[in-house]
Structures are given as structure tokens and as C-alpha cells.
Amino acid sequence: MNVGNWRVDLEPRLTSPKWLYAAVPIGSLFCAFIVGGVFLAFTGHSPIGTFALLIDRGFTSTRGITNTLGTATPLICTGLAAAFAFRMNLFNIGEEGQMYLGMIGSAWAGIALAGYLPGFAAVPVVLLTGACTGALWVLVPAVLRAKMGTSEIVSTLLLNYVALNLVNYFIFGSRGFFRDPTTSFPQGRVIEASARLSSFGSTRTYPTVIIAVGLAVGLYWFMKRSNYGYETSVLADSPNTARYAGMNATKLTLSVLLFSGALAGLAGAMYVVGPAGKVDPGLLQVGFGYAGIVVAALARYNFMAVVLTAILFAGLREGGASLQISTNPVPISIAVVLQGAVLLFALGGEVFRRNRLRVRRVQQTVGA
Amino acid sequence: MSNASSEAALGSHRLGGATLFALSARHVTKRFPGVLANDHVDFDLLPGEVHTLLGENGAGKSTLASVLCGLYKPDEGAVLRNGTQIRLTSPRHGLQNGIAMVHQHFRLVDRFSVAENVVLGHRNLPFRLRTNDLENQVAEVAERFGLPLDPKASVGDLSAGQRQRVEIVKALYQGAEILLLDEPTALLAPPEVEKLFETVRAMTQAGKSVVFVSHKLGEVVDISDRVTVMRDGRVTGSVARGEADTRKLAELMVGRDIDLSPRRSRVAAQDTLLHLDNVGLTRDGVDHISQVSFSVRAGEIVGIAGVSGNGQRELAEIVAGLQAPTSGEILINGARVNGIGIRNVRKAGLAYVPEDRLGTGLAPSLSIVDNLVLTRKRGFFVDRKAALDEAEAFIKQLEIKTPHAHTATRKLSGGNSQKVLLAREIFAAGDNSRVLVVCSPTRGLDVGAVEAVHKLLDEARAAGKAILLISEDLDEVLTLADRVMVLYRGSVVHEALGSEVDVELVGLAMAGLS
Ligand SMILES: Nc1ncnc2c1ncn2[C@@H]1O[C@H](COP(=O)(O)OP(=O)(O)O)[C@@H](O)[C@H]1O
Ligand SMILES: [Mg+2]
């Protein structure tokens, strides 16, 4: 591109310096806020004031940060689910559906099993059941992919719609097991009290957040150190090399997809043992599954970064939502605009991580 | 260095004091991000001469050829045609000046016939194509330069050698006076190379000039009137016919003295470690391997020569346990290993260096350290501490050029990644691993790296390994093997002792003419 006497080029970087990995996301965030600020100014709001409020209600006030952590909890799980599969080049985009199934499975365990279990075992069993049903929901796509190479993208996506209809059917379409028989308004049957966790104090943060963060740390460490992590990284990098080394690609593929489904299922189960306590169609509105994919992508499939990104996302959402009830109400769409801007700038920032911007004076060359 | 002699070589073409070069490069400089591909390169091509451009991979030969044919614009410097500067804007523009390039990777349409491919892109075609006329014209051009081709044949059905002929005929048909052939022998069997050389001679007799790009020392001496050697983007010397000996050229290419003389076993071969008995592989009714029997003893290298695609890959994979043979027996250390899978074959004592270094032998995005543990027995956790120590020892001992042991193998040059692979399979494979299968270990490597790899294999042999060397590079087999076999269409068609090989017979056998 030529600008007057200057020539502007993007040149591929041979190596990306380490600081860029941190600078690019921070720069993206900054740019996103500038775009959001312009948007706010045009709609007659004070950018600085609004952002200060947003940050306060999303991150810095006690109320804000605890709300945010509560929202981030399932988002961390779906983010981990996506990151775990995507880094293996297995594009499980069915976290949404697997999460619904996790909700259904854990609610079943909470209703049918929890009463027979000793108190300390109820919550773990309910969570595990949710993880298992999430994994079960990805079983067919996983087998098709591992054995026959059928694209998991389409099959996992389609199952999201099946799962969505399944939840709607259980609550609105039938008077079955999951429906609360005592109310005429359709809603889920509440699980046993022993299978529920109470939040910290009067906040909306549940102890499950510790599990979610622990999972991220554990996965990070396990995949770095273990033979399983090693073999999956070889297979992801080069299937021929995995075959040469005698690795069992079918088993590895299957296990990765199933575990990814289990993590997404766990997100649904955490929702059940925490705030919901039942099969709650409210979960269908939030889109934690799809948001998890975005979180994973922004975190570049790094498990630790998933935690931070999920908290950032949850905070923007919480803060954005509470702006509606301020003195000069700002529509929720501002939070949506911000999220979109963060996303766009983060993706755009990648260009600068991979390439170097070079500006040169154009010289009159003899030959050209 | 040989300024005086090249002056002498040029002398005969001086016309009234001024030399009329068909094509010249003057101080051509071309940069790519992070690389200076051509650094003030001077190059002169006389009418009717074969001028070889010799250099290791990455020396900048293709870049220079691309500048000369109009594909790249030089950042600095000029291109002269018959003494006048030309500013080429495209390969088509180059063609208008009589300059054509045959690229390393062919640019043909598979579904078109030979004749259609030849006339493709030709500007002055009549509105109505008379296929017969075209085919006759194409056949006529092909005939004149000794390029046997069926103009009606579909290009998709042709061998690499035949496709190359199509490219050459295409250039000639479009009126090229100067042909730039980029690594034209890379894909050819020895008899095909000989044919190509005849074509090149026919072209120069017709007054055309040829720039012959190569990184293979062995072949350039025969064909060239002059050899210009490049290293790291610069011209390091220019040698006239008759003064070019391989050792001197190698030194110009690499910048140091290179020893590529044959290496043979210095100890008497001992007990048989690998034995194949009537091994065959039939898949979908096709015999990929039929009735192959041989054995490899400790302390020897058995070399399998042959043109690519005659069953080498299958043979290697059968021995390595990646494919099960459909008949016959394979014994390692006396134990039968048919179809027990590569992990178990490794346990039985096999190490395997596949032809595809980066996509099969190594995981390209993983570090040197991680690649060293690939074929190792690993516990629940991977012990990277030991692997790191090992990697650092190898890097030092084998002079592997890398920023550090955690560098991804895809960032290494071909020679250095091959050293990592060989180090793992020769030294780190465990104590009982005594059989080594190596496939085309120096394909695409520089002369310096070739020397290093050959030295490593020779040392492994001296240490008592039984080595099966499967290579499409005949020179390599002849340099290293104590016994030579030729694989043609899945069968061994020729066998000889390494020290008594009749090269002509081997060449014929490779072409299926024994
Ligand atoms: N299109 C390109 N983009 C970037 N780098 C290139 C390109 N072509 C060649 N190079 C680099 O320029 C150098 C010379 O390459 P090349 O001319 O292809 O060498 P040769 O043909 O002698 O093997 C190498 O380091 C190569 O990586
Ligand atoms: Mg080249």
C-alpha cells in the first residue's frame, strides 16, 4: 500500500516475541473500549462515566465481581470443553447441547439418586452424572469421527437442536419426570436439598467456581506433563507421525471428544447444583455453550487463559446488564457491542502478532 | 577464483571487443522477509551454451531463475537481453523476449491432452482450433528435439519425466530461445536423465541456450559448458568445462572441503539380524511387493535402489510393521514379526527412519526434546528432564544448528531435522535396537548435510547395526551399500556387491530393462 512517498507493508514475522502474546489482547481490549466509547458518545451517554459504571458493576464492586464469578463458572467449563477438543483439531461445537444434557442428567440424579446417598456424596454424584450425560451426547459423533472420519462439526451442531427440543419437551411439552407436579406453571422439579450447594454468603458465587478453576489448572498441568497429553499433541500435529509412533488414533480421538462433552455436561450440572436446582429452560437463553467456543478461541485454547477470558466475558455481560438500571439507562446492547468489538479486535490483533508493520520511504529504483 | 579461465571461455564469443550475451543479470538483488535470496548476483549466458547454476537448497537459484524469466522483479539490479536492458513485468513478457522457465513443480492441466497443454496460453491461436493440425505441430516440435511424446495422451496419465517433456515442448513451441530448467532431474530415473541431456544438447545445437539449475554435483559436470556456483544468495565462483571437478564444486557450494567418496564396511559382517523370506504384499488385486527375499547382517548396509514408486514405501512399511505382508515371513533377531504392529516390531529391535522426515518421522510443531521421546517407552508422565539432557548432548555432538532444544523441528533446516531423527533412531532407540531401516535419508539435503548423514550411517554400521537403506538416489546407495539390490515393480530384479557394481546394469535394471 502506498501513501504518498511512503510505503506501508505487512511482513510475516519469523518469530513472535513473547511480550506480544500479552500486548495484543490488552491492545485489543483497549481498542474495543474506544470503539464502544464512540458508540456511547453518539447515543448521548458519557463514555467515561458509563465505562466506570460498567467496570464497577462487572468487576470492582463486591456485588459485581461475585455476580461475575457466578456467571463465569459454567462458562469456564464450556470454554475448557471447547479448548480441549479444538486444540486437538476436533471441532466439537456441540457444547451447548452437551451442557443441556448435563443439566438433564444431573437433575435426574439429584431427584432420583440423591435421596439414597450419604450427604457428602450427593453433590459429587450429581456432578459426575451430568458430566457423563454430556459425554454420552457426543458419543455418536465421536464414534463416527474416530472410526469413519465423519466431520464432527455438523453432527455435534445438529445435536444441539435435538438437545434444545428435549429440554423444552421435558418442561413444556409433557408432564413427565422432570416437571414439577405441584405447580400449574410449567417448571422443573427441584432436586433433593442434599444435592444442592449454597452460595458464598449472600452472593451469587457458588463453590463450583473452585472446581472450575481447579479443573483448568489440573488440565493445564496434566496435558503438559502426562503421556496422554503428549500423545494427543502428536496426533493433533501430525496424524502420520502418530501412526508411525504406533499410537492408537481412534482411541485418542474418541477419548478427547468424550472428555470435551463431559466438561460441557459439567457446566450444566454446576448450574443445577448451584443457582437452578432443577431443569431450568432459562439456561437455553444464555448461550454458555456457544460463548464457550468464543472464550476458548480468544484464549488460544490455553486452559489458564480460558479462566481469565471467561471472567472477562462474564463481567462484561453482568456489568452491561446492570447499566440498564442506572440513572441514565444504557441499553443492554452496549455490552453486546463491546463483546463484539473485543472479539473483532482480538482476531484483528492476530494479524499484528503474526506480521510486522513496516513503513518505508519509497525510493526511485533504477530497474523497476 | 577462475576469472582468468572464464575470460578465456568467453573469448571465442567476443565480437569486436564486446561480448554479446544472450542473457545477463547485473547486480541482481532480491529480498524476501528475513532473507536476502539474491545478493548482487552477476550471471551471463552465452548463445548456444549450457550454463549450470549450482548451489545448495536455499542458495537462491530458483529466485535468480525467476528474476530472469520475469516472474519476480528484482529489488535492485538489471536483466539484459543481447546486451540491452529489459524490464520484464511477467513470465509472458519474458516469453515475448524468448525466455521460458520450466519450474520445479509443473504447471500443467491434468485433464487436457498433451497438445492442448502445449498450446494453452498461446496468444495467436486461430479462432477455430484444428486439433489435427495442432497435434501435428506439437509432434513435429517434440520430434525435432528428441522428446518422444504422444500429443493425444492425457497429461494426467503421464509420468513425471513425460510431463517434464510436455513443459519443455511447450516452451519450445512458444518460441523460447532461452530455457531455464529448474532442478529438472529431481524427479527422473537415470535413463530419463540421459534422455533429458540428449534433448538439452539438441537444443543447444539448434542455437538455443539453456540455464540448468541443480543442486546435484554428480550430474552437472557432464552436461555443462560452464558452472556458476551460488551460496547464501551470492555467486561464489564460475568454472568452465574441463576445469569442473566435483570436489572443487562441492567446496564452492558449501564453503569447505567435502568428502563424498564411497564408504564401505570395514569389519566382516556377522550374524543375520533381519531376514525377509518370500515377502509379498497384494492389495486390491495388485502386487505391490512380490517374493522379496534377502537378509541383512550386523555390520553391513544393504542398499535398495529403484525409481520412486516401485514398492519402496511398501517394503519399508512392511518391515517396520506399519503394514502386514500378505505372504512370506519377516524375522528380526530370529523372531517372527509379521503383522505384530510397529510398537512390537520396535520392541523386537527395529528402528525406522521414514522417507517423510517432517510429516511422519517427526512431529513438526513439537520441540526437539518432545520428538526425541516419540519412539521411546514412556510412563504415565513424560520424563522430559532426561530427554532435554539427551537433546542437548545430540545438538552438541552432531552439530545440530538450532536456537535451543525446545525449538520446533519444523523450524530446522532439512539437514538438521534429519539429524534429530537419525539421532533418535540410531542412538536413543534403546540397547536392543540393532536393525535400522532408513528411507531416502538425504533427499533434498545439502551436500554438507549429505556428508554428515552418510558419516552417521557409516558409524552406525561400524557399531554393529544391520542397516537396510532404501533410496531413490542411486549415488547414495552406491556410496554406502555393501550389497546393492534394485527394486522394480515390487520385485528385486538385480543384485550386486557394492564394490563390484556395474552402474550401467543397475541403471537399466531401475528402468526395468534387465
Ligand atoms: N516466495 C518466497 N517467499 C519467501 N522466501 C522465499 C521465497 N522464495 C524463496 N525464498 C527464500 O529465499 C531463499 C532462496 O530460495 P531459492 O531461490 O528457492 O533457493 P534454491 O532454489 O537455490 O533452493 C531461501 O532462503 C528461501 O527460503
Ligand atoms: Mg529451487
PDB file of N, CA and C in Angstrom, chain B residues 402-446:
ATOM      1  N   THR B 402      20.437 -25.034  15.896  1.00  0.00           N
ATOM      2  CA  THR B 402      19.117 -24.679  16.415  1.00  0.00           C
ATOM      3  C   THR B 402      19.302 -23.669  17.539  1.00  0.00           C
ATOM      4  N   PRO B 403      18.322 -22.763  17.697  1.00  0.00           N
ATOM      5  CA  PRO B 403      18.432 -21.800  18.807  1.00  0.00           C
ATOM      6  C   PRO B 403      18.543 -22.526  20.146  1.00  0.00           C
ATOM      7  N   HIS B 404      17.697 -23.522  20.379  1.00  0.00           N
ATOM      8  CA  HIS B 404      17.810 -24.328  21.591  1.00  0.00           C
ATOM      9  C   HIS B 404      17.038 -25.633  21.437  1.00  0.00           C
ATOM     10  N   ALA B 405      17.075 -26.441  22.480  1.00  0.00           N
ATOM     11  CA  ALA B 405      16.484 -27.779  22.398  1.00  0.00           C
ATOM     12  C   ALA B 405      14.954 -27.751  22.377  1.00  0.00           C
ATOM     13  N   HIS B 406      14.358 -26.584  22.669  1.00  0.00           N
ATOM     14  CA  HIS B 406      12.899 -26.503  22.685  1.00  0.00           C
ATOM     15  C   HIS B 406      12.347 -25.932  21.386  1.00  0.00           C
ATOM     16  N   THR B 407      13.199 -25.807  20.376  1.00  0.00           N
ATOM     17  CA  THR B 407      12.752 -25.292  19.090  1.00  0.00           C
ATOM     18  C   THR B 407      11.922 -26.354  18.366  1.00  0.00           C
ATOM     19  N   ALA B 408      10.842 -25.912  17.719  1.00  0.00           N
ATOM     20  CA  ALA B 408      10.017 -26.840  16.934  1.00  0.00           C
ATOM     21  C   ALA B 408      10.833 -27.368  15.758  1.00  0.00           C
ATOM     22  N   THR B 409      10.685 -28.646  15.471  1.00  0.00           N
ATOM     23  CA  THR B 409      11.531 -29.249  14.432  1.00  0.00           C
ATOM     24  C   THR B 409      11.239 -28.672  13.055  1.00  0.00           C
ATOM     25  N   ARG B 410      10.023 -28.138  12.850  1.00  0.00           N
ATOM     26  CA  ARG B 410       9.760 -27.594  11.521  1.00  0.00           C
ATOM     27  C   ARG B 410      10.555 -26.326  11.252  1.00  0.00           C
ATOM     28  N   LYS B 411      11.099 -25.735  12.307  1.00  0.00           N
ATOM     29  CA  LYS B 411      11.905 -24.531  12.099  1.00  0.00           C
ATOM     30  C   LYS B 411      13.350 -24.863  11.741  1.00  0.00           C
ATOM     31  N   LEU B 412      13.698 -26.138  11.827  1.00  0.00           N
ATOM     32  CA  LEU B 412      15.066 -26.526  11.484  1.00  0.00           C
ATOM     33  C   LEU B 412      15.181 -26.730   9.980  1.00  0.00           C
ATOM     34  N   SER B 413      16.398 -26.638   9.475  1.00  0.00           N
ATOM     35  CA  SER B 413      16.607 -26.949   8.065  1.00  0.00           C
ATOM     36  C   SER B 413      16.476 -28.464   7.882  1.00  0.00           C
ATOM     37  N   GLY B 414      16.348 -28.897   6.628  1.00  0.00           N
ATOM     38  CA  GLY B 414      16.190 -30.316   6.347  1.00  0.00           C
ATOM     39  C   GLY B 414      17.300 -31.160   6.957  1.00  0.00           C
ATOM     40  N   GLY B 415      18.530 -30.696   6.817  1.00  0.00           N
ATOM     41  CA  GLY B 415      19.658 -31.459   7.327  1.00  0.00           C
ATOM     42  C   GLY B 415      19.621 -31.578   8.834  1.00  0.00           C
ATOM     43  N   ASN B 416      19.257 -30.506   9.507  1.00  0.00           N
ATOM     44  CA  ASN B 416      19.238 -30.531  10.963  1.00  0.00           C
ATOM     45  C   ASN B 416      18.083 -31.355  11.505  1.00  0.00           C
ATOM     46  N   SER B 417      16.923 -31.287  10.841  1.00  0.00           N
ATOM     47  CA  SER B 417      15.827 -32.120  11.335  1.00  0.00           C
ATOM     48  C   SER B 417      16.147 -33.593  11.085  1.00  0.00           C
ATOM     49  N   GLN B 418      16.831 -33.877   9.979  1.00  0.00           N
ATOM     50  CA  GLN B 418      17.206 -35.266   9.726  1.00  0.00           C
ATOM     51  C   GLN B 418      18.193 -35.761  10.783  1.00  0.00           C
ATOM     52  N   LYS B 419      19.066 -34.880  11.247  1.00  0.00           N
ATOM     53  CA  LYS B 419      19.995 -35.284  12.306  1.00  0.00           C
ATOM     54  C   LYS B 419      19.245 -35.635  13.580  1.00  0.00           C
ATOM     55  N   VAL B 420      18.198 -34.848  13.890  1.00  0.00           N
ATOM     56  CA  VAL B 420      17.399 -35.150  15.081  1.00  0.00           C
ATOM     57  C   VAL B 420      16.772 -36.536  14.945  1.00  0.00           C
ATOM     58  N   LEU B 421      16.197 -36.780  13.766  1.00  0.00           N
ATOM     59  CA  LEU B 421      15.528 -38.062  13.527  1.00  0.00           C
ATOM     60  C   LEU B 421      16.525 -39.217  13.608  1.00  0.00           C
ATOM     61  N   LEU B 422      17.667 -39.070  12.968  1.00  0.00           N
ATOM     62  CA  LEU B 422      18.669 -40.137  12.985  1.00  0.00           C
ATOM     63  C   LEU B 422      19.208 -40.350  14.400  1.00  0.00           C
ATOM     64  N   ALA B 423      19.430 -39.254  15.101  1.00  0.00           N
ATOM     65  CA  ALA B 423      19.937 -39.382  16.467  1.00  0.00           C
ATOM     66  C   ALA B 423      18.977 -40.221  17.292  1.00  0.00           C
ATOM     67  N   ARG B 424      17.684 -39.919  17.156  1.00  0.00           N
ATOM     68  CA  ARG B 424      16.704 -40.675  17.928  1.00  0.00           C
ATOM     69  C   ARG B 424      16.722 -42.144  17.538  1.00  0.00           C
ATOM     70  N   GLU B 425      16.708 -42.418  16.250  1.00  0.00           N
ATOM     71  CA  GLU B 425      16.568 -43.803  15.819  1.00  0.00           C
ATOM     72  C   GLU B 425      17.860 -44.604  15.942  1.00  0.00           C
ATOM     73  N   ILE B 426      18.993 -43.935  15.882  1.00  0.00           N
ATOM     74  CA  ILE B 426      20.247 -44.690  15.988  1.00  0.00           C
ATOM     75  C   ILE B 426      20.709 -44.819  17.435  1.00  0.00           C
ATOM     76  N   PHE B 427      20.703 -43.671  18.140  1.00  0.00           N
ATOM     77  CA  PHE B 427      21.333 -43.683  19.461  1.00  0.00           C
ATOM     78  C   PHE B 427      20.344 -43.821  20.608  1.00  0.00           C
ATOM     79  N   ALA B 428      19.137 -43.294  20.412  1.00  0.00           N
ATOM     80  CA  ALA B 428      18.241 -43.216  21.561  1.00  0.00           C
ATOM     81  C   ALA B 428      17.179 -44.301  21.550  1.00  0.00           C
ATOM     82  N   ALA B 429      17.283 -45.231  20.618  1.00  0.00           N
ATOM     83  CA  ALA B 429      16.180 -46.172  20.451  1.00  0.00           C
ATOM     84  C   ALA B 429      16.204 -47.307  21.460  1.00  0.00           C
ATOM     85  N   GLY B 430      17.206 -47.350  22.293  1.00  0.00           N
ATOM     86  CA  GLY B 430      17.263 -48.437  23.265  1.00  0.00           C
ATOM     87  C   GLY B 430      18.358 -49.422  22.874  1.00  0.00           C
ATOM     88  N   ASP B 431      18.803 -50.203  23.853  1.00  0.00           N
ATOM     89  CA  ASP B 431      20.004 -51.003  23.644  1.00  0.00           C
ATOM     90  C   ASP B 431      19.817 -52.153  22.685  1.00  0.00           C
ATOM     91  N   ASN B 432      18.613 -52.726  22.659  1.00  0.00           N
ATOM     92  CA  ASN B 432      18.473 -53.928  21.846  1.00  0.00           C
ATOM     93  C   ASN B 432      18.133 -53.605  20.396  1.00  0.00           C
ATOM     94  N   SER B 433      18.025 -52.296  20.078  1.00  0.00           N
ATOM     95  CA  SER B 433      17.668 -51.954  18.716  1.00  0.00           C
ATOM     96  C   SER B 433      18.909 -52.056  17.835  1.00  0.00           C
ATOM     97  N   ARG B 434      18.919 -53.078  16.986  1.00  0.00           N
ATOM     98  CA  ARG B 434      20.118 -53.283  16.181  1.00  0.00           C
ATOM     99  C   ARG B 434      19.814 -53.299  14.694  1.00  0.00           C
ATOM    100  N   VAL B 435      18.536 -53.270  14.324  1.00  0.00           N
ATOM    101  CA  VAL B 435      18.180 -53.220  12.910  1.00  0.00           C
ATOM    102  C   VAL B 435      17.676 -51.813  12.599  1.00  0.00           C
ATOM    103  N   LEU B 436      18.207 -51.242  11.532  1.00  0.00           N
ATOM    104  CA  LEU B 436      17.828 -49.871  11.182  1.00  0.00           C
ATOM    105  C   LEU B 436      17.330 -49.856   9.747  1.00  0.00           C
ATOM    106  N   VAL B 437      16.094 -49.382   9.547  1.00  0.00           N
ATOM    107  CA  VAL B 437      15.578 -49.200   8.193  1.00  0.00           C
ATOM    108  C   VAL B 437      15.580 -47.707   7.906  1.00  0.00           C
ATOM    109  N   VAL B 438      16.260 -47.321   6.833  1.00  0.00           N
ATOM    110  CA  VAL B 438      16.401 -45.896   6.518  1.00  0.00           C
ATOM    111  C   VAL B 438      15.922 -45.656   5.099  1.00  0.00           C
ATOM    112  N   CYS B 439      15.010 -44.699   4.931  1.00  0.00           N
ATOM    113  CA  CYS B 439      14.487 -44.416   3.593  1.00  0.00           C
ATOM    114  C   CYS B 439      14.917 -43.031   3.124  1.00  0.00           C
ATOM    115  N   SER B 440      15.487 -42.967   1.950  1.00  0.00           N
ATOM    116  CA  SER B 440      15.913 -41.708   1.315  1.00  0.00           C
ATOM    117  C   SER B 440      16.388 -40.687   2.338  1.00  0.00           C
ATOM    118  N   PRO B 441      17.423 -41.021   3.087  1.00  0.00           N
ATOM    119  CA  PRO B 441      17.778 -40.154   4.216  1.00  0.00           C
ATOM    120  C   PRO B 441      18.329 -38.791   3.815  1.00  0.00           C
ATOM    121  N   THR B 442      18.740 -38.627   2.569  1.00  0.00           N
ATOM    122  CA  THR B 442      19.338 -37.332   2.208  1.00  0.00           C
ATOM    123  C   THR B 442      18.545 -36.618   1.139  1.00  0.00           C
ATOM    124  N   ARG B 443      17.304 -37.064   0.901  1.00  0.00           N
ATOM    125  CA  ARG B 443      16.529 -36.406  -0.144  1.00  0.00           C
ATOM    126  C   ARG B 443      16.357 -34.927   0.186  1.00  0.00           C
ATOM    127  N   GLY B 444      16.696 -34.090  -0.768  1.00  0.00           N
ATOM    128  CA  GLY B 444      16.520 -32.654  -0.581  1.00  0.00           C
ATOM    129  C   GLY B 444      17.534 -32.007   0.337  1.00  0.00           C
ATOM    130  N   LEU B 445      18.544 -32.758   0.775  1.00  0.00           N
ATOM    131  CA  LEU B 445      19.514 -32.165   1.692  1.00  0.00           C
ATOM    132  C   LEU B 445      20.692 -31.558   0.930  1.00  0.00           C
ATOM    133  N   ASP B 446      21.362 -30.638   1.608  1.00  0.00           N
ATOM    134  CA  ASP B 446      22.551 -30.016   1.038  1.00  0.00           C
ATOM    135  C   ASP B 446      23.737 -30.962   1.093  1.00  0.00           C
TER     136      ASP B 446
END
